[in-house]
Structure formats: C-alpha cells, structure tokens
mmCIF file of N, CA and C in Angstrom:
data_model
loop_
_atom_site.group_PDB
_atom_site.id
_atom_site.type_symbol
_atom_site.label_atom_id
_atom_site.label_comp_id
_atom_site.label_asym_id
_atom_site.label_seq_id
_atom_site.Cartn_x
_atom_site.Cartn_y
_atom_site.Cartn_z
ATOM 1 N N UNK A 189 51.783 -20.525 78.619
ATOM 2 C CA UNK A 189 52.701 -20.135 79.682
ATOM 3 C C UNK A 189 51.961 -19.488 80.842
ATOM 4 N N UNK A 190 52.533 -19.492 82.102
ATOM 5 C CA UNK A 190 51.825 -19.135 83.267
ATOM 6 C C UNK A 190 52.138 -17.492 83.109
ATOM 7 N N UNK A 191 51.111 -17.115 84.207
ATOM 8 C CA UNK A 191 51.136 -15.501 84.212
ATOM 9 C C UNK A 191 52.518 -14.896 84.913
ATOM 10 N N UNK A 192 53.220 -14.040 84.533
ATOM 11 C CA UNK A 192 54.836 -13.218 84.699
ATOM 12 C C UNK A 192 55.688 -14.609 84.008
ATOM 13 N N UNK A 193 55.382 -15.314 82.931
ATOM 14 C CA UNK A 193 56.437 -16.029 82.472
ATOM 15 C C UNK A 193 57.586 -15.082 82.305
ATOM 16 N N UNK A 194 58.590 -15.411 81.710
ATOM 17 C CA UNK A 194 59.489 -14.550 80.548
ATOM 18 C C UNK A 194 59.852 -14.817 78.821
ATOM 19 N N UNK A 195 58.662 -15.399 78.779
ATOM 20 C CA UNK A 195 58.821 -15.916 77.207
ATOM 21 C C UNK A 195 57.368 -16.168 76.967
ATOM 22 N N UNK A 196 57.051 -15.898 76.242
ATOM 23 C CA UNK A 196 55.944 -15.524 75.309
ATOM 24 C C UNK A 196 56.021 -16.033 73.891
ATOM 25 N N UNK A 197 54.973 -16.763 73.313
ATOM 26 C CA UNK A 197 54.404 -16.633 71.789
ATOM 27 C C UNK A 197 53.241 -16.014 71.257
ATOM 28 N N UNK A 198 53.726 -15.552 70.418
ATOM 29 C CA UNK A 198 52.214 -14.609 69.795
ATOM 30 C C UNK A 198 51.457 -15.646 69.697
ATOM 31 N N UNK A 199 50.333 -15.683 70.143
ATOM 32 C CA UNK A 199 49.102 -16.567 69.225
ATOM 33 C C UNK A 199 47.565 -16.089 68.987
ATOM 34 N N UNK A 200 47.341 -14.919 69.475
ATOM 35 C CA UNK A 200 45.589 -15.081 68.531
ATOM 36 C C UNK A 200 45.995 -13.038 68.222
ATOM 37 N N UNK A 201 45.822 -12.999 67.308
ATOM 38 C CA UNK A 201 46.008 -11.377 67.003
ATOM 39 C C UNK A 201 44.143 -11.001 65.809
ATOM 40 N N UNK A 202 43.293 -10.530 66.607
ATOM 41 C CA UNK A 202 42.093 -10.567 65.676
ATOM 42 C C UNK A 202 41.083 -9.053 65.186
ATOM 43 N N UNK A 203 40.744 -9.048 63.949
ATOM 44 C CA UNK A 203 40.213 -7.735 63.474
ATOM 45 C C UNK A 203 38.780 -7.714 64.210
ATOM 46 N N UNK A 204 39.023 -7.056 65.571
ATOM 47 C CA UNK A 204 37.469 -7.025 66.171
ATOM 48 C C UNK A 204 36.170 -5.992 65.031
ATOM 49 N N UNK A 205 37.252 -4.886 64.531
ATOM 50 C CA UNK A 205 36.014 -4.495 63.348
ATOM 51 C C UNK A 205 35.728 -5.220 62.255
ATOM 52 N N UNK A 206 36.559 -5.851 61.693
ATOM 53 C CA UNK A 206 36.062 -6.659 60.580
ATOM 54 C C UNK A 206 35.307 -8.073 60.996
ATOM 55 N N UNK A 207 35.826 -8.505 61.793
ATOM 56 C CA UNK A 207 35.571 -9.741 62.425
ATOM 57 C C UNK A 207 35.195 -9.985 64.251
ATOM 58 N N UNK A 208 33.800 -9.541 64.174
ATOM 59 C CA UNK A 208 33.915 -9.113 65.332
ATOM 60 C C UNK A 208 33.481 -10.755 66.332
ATOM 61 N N UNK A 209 33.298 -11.881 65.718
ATOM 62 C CA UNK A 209 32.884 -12.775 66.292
ATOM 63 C C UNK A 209 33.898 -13.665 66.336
ATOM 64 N N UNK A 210 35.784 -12.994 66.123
ATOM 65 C CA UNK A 210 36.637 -13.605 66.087
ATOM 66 C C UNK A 210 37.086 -15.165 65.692
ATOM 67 N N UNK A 211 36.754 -14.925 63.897
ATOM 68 C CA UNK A 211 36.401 -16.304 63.343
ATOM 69 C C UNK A 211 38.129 -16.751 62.300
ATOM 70 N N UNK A 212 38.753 -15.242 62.379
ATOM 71 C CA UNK A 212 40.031 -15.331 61.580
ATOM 72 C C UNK A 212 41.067 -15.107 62.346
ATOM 73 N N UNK A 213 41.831 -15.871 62.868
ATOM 74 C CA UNK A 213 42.890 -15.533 63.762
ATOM 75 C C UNK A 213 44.470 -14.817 62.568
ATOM 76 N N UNK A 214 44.584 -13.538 63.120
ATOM 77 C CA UNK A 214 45.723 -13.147 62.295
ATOM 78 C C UNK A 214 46.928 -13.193 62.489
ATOM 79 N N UNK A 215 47.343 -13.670 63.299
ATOM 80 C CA UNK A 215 48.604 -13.861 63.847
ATOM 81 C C UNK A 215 49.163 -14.920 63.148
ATOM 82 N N UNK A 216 50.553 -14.234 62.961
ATOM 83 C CA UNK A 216 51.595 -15.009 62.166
ATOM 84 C C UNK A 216 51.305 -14.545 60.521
ATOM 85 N N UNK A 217 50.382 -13.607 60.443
ATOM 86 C CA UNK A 217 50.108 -13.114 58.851
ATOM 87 C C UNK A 217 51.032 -12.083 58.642
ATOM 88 N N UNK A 218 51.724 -11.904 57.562
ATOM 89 C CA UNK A 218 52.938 -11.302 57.126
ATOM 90 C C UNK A 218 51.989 -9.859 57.102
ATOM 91 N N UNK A 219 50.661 -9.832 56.442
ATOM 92 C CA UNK A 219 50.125 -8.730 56.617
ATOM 93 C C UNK A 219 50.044 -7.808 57.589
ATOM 94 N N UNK A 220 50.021 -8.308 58.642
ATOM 95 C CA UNK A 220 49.652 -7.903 59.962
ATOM 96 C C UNK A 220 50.756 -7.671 60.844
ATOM 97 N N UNK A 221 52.061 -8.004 60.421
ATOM 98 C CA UNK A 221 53.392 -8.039 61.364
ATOM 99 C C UNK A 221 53.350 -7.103 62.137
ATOM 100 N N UNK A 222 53.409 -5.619 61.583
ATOM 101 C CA UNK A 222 53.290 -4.480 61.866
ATOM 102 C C UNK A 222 52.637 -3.659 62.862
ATOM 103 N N UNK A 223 51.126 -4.576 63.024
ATOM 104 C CA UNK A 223 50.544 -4.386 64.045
ATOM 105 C C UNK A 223 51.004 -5.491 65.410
ATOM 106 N N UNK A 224 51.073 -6.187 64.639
ATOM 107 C CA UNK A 224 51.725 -7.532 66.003
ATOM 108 C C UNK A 224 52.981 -6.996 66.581
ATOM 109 N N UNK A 225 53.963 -6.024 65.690
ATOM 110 C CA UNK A 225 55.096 -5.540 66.450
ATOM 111 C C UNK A 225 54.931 -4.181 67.328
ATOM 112 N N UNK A 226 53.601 -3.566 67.008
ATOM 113 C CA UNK A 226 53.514 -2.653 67.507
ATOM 114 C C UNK A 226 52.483 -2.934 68.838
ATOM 115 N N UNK A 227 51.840 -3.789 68.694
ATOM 116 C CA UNK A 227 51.295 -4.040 70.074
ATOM 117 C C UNK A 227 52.254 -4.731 70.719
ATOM 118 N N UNK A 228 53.395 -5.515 70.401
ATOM 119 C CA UNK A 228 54.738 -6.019 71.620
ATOM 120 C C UNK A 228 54.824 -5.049 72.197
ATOM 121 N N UNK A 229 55.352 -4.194 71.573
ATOM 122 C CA UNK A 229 55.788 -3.117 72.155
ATOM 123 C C UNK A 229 55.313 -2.283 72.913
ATOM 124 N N UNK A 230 54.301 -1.981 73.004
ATOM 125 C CA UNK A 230 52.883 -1.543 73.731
ATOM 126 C C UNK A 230 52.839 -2.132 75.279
ATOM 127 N N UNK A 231 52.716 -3.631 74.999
ATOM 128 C CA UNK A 231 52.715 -4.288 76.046
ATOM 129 C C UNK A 231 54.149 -4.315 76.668
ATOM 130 N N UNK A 232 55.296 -4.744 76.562
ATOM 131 C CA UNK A 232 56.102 -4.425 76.806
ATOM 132 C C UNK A 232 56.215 -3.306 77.946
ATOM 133 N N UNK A 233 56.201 -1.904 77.038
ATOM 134 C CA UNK A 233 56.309 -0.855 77.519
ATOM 135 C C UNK A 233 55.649 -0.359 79.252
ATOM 136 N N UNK A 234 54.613 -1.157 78.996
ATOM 137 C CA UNK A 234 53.244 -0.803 79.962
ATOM 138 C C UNK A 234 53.607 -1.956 80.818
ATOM 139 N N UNK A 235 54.304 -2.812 80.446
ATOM 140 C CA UNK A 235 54.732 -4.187 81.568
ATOM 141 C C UNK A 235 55.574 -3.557 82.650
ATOM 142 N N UNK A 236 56.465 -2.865 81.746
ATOM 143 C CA UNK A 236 57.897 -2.067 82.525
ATOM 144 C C UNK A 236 57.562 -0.761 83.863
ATOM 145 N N UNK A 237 56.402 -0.339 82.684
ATOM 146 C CA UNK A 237 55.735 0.873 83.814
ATOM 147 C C UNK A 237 55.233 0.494 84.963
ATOM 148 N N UNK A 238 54.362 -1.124 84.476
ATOM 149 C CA UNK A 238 53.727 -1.378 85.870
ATOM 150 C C UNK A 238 55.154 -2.306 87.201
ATOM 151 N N UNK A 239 56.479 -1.948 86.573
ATOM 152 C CA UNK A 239 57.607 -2.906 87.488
ATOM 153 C C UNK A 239 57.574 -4.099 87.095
ATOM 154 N N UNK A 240 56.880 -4.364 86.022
ATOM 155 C CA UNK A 240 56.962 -5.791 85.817
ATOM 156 C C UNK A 240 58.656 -6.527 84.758
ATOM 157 N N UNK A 241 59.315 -6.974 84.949
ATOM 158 C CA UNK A 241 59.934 -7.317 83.773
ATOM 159 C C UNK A 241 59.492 -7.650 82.322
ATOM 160 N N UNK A 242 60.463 -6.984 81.522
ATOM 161 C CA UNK A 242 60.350 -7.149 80.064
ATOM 162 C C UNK A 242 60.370 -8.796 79.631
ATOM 163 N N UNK A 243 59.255 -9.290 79.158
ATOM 164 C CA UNK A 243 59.255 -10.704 78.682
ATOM 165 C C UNK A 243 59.674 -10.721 77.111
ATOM 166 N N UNK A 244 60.562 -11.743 76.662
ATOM 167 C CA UNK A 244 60.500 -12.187 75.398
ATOM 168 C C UNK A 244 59.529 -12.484 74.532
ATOM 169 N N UNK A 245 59.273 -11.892 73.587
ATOM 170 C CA UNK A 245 57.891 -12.409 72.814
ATOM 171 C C UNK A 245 57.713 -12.675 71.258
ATOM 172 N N UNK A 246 58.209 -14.212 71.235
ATOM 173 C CA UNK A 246 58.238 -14.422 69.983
ATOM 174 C C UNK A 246 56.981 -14.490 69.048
ATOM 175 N N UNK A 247 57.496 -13.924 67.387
ATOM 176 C CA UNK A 247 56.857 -14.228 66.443
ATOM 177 C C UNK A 247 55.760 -15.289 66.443
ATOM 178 N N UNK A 248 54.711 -15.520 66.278
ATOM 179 C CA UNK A 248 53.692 -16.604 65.644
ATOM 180 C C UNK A 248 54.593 -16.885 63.953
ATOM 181 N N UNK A 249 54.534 -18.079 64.191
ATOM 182 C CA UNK A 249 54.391 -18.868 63.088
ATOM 183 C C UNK A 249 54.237 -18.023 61.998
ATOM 184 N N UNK A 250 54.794 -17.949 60.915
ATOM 185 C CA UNK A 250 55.071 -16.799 59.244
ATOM 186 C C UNK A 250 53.675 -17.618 58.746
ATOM 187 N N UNK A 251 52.788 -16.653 58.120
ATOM 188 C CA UNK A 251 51.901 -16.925 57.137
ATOM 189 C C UNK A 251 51.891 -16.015 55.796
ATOM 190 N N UNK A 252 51.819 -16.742 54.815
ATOM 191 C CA UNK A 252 52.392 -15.437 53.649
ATOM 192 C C UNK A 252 50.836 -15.310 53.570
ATOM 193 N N UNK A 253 49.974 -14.084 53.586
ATOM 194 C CA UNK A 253 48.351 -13.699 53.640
ATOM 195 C C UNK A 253 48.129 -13.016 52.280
ATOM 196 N N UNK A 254 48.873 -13.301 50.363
ATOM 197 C CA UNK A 254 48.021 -12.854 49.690
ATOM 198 C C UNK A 254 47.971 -11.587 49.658
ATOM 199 N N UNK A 255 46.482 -11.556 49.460
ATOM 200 C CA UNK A 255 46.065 -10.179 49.301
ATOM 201 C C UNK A 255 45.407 -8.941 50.116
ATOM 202 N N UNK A 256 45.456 -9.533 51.704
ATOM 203 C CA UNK A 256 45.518 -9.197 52.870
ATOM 204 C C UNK A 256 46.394 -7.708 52.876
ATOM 205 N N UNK A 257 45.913 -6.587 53.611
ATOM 206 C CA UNK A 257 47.204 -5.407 53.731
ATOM 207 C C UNK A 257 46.563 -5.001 54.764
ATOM 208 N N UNK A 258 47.235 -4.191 55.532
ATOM 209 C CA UNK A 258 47.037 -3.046 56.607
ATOM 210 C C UNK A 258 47.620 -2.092 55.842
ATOM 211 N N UNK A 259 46.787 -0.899 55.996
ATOM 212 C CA UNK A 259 47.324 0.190 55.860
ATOM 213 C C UNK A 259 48.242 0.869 57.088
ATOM 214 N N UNK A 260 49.081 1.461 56.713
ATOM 215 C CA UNK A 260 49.689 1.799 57.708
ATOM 216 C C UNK A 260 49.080 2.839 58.762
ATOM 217 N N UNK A 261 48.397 3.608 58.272
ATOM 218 C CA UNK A 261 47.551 4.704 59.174
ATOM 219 C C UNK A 261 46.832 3.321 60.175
ATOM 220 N N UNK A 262 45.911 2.610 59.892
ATOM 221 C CA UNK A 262 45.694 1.661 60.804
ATOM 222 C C UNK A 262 46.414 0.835 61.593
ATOM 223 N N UNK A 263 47.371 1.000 62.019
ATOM 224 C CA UNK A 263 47.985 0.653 62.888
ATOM 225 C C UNK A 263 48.190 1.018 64.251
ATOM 226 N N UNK A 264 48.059 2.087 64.279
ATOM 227 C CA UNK A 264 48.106 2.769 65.765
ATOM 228 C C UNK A 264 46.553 3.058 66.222
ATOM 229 N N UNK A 265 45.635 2.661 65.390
ATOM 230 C CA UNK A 265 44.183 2.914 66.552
ATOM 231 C C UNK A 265 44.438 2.184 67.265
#
C-alpha cells in the first residue's frame, strides 16, 4: 500500500536480538500477537500525534508457532 493509505497488513514483525540478520519473519505467529498488538498501537498512537489519521491494520496471516513464547515482560522494550 502507498504511504498515508488507510488500511494496512501486518507483514514482516522480526527478533533483531535473536535474529539480527532478519532470517525469521514473525508475523502472523500466535506467539508474538502481543507484541504485534502492541506495536499497532504504538504506531497508531504516534500517527494521531503527528495529525495523521488512524489507519486500519490488519492481522498477518495466523501461524500456530509451537514452542515459540514471549514473555510478557518482553514486550514493551
């Protein structure tokens, strides 16, 4: 989508510490929702501040990830 669309898809969400040569794309991992909902929101927020309108921003694609977890303390670095 072009830049100020109003609709959005998640697509590359990546562990720059674990993976810093961005070889595992996490997006759409059930593991990771949490952080994917909390950076919407982030962006979002900071869209609004800068006057920009709030865009829609759908989910990536469901991946069930196993044995994959975030802890929850990791979420907000």
């Amino acid at each position: 989508p072009a830049a100020s669309a109003d609709r959005y898809i998640e697509q590359f969400l990546y562990d720059l510490y674990a993976d810093p040569y961005e070889l595992t794309n996490l997006a759409g991992f059930d593991s990771h929702r949490a952080v994917s909902d909390h950076l919407r929101e982030t962006l979002i927020r900071r869209m609004l501040q800068a006057g920009e309108a709030a865009p829609v921003i759908e989910d990536a694609p469901a991946i069930t990830s196993g044995q994959r977890k975030v802890d929850e303390a990791e979420i907000n670095l």
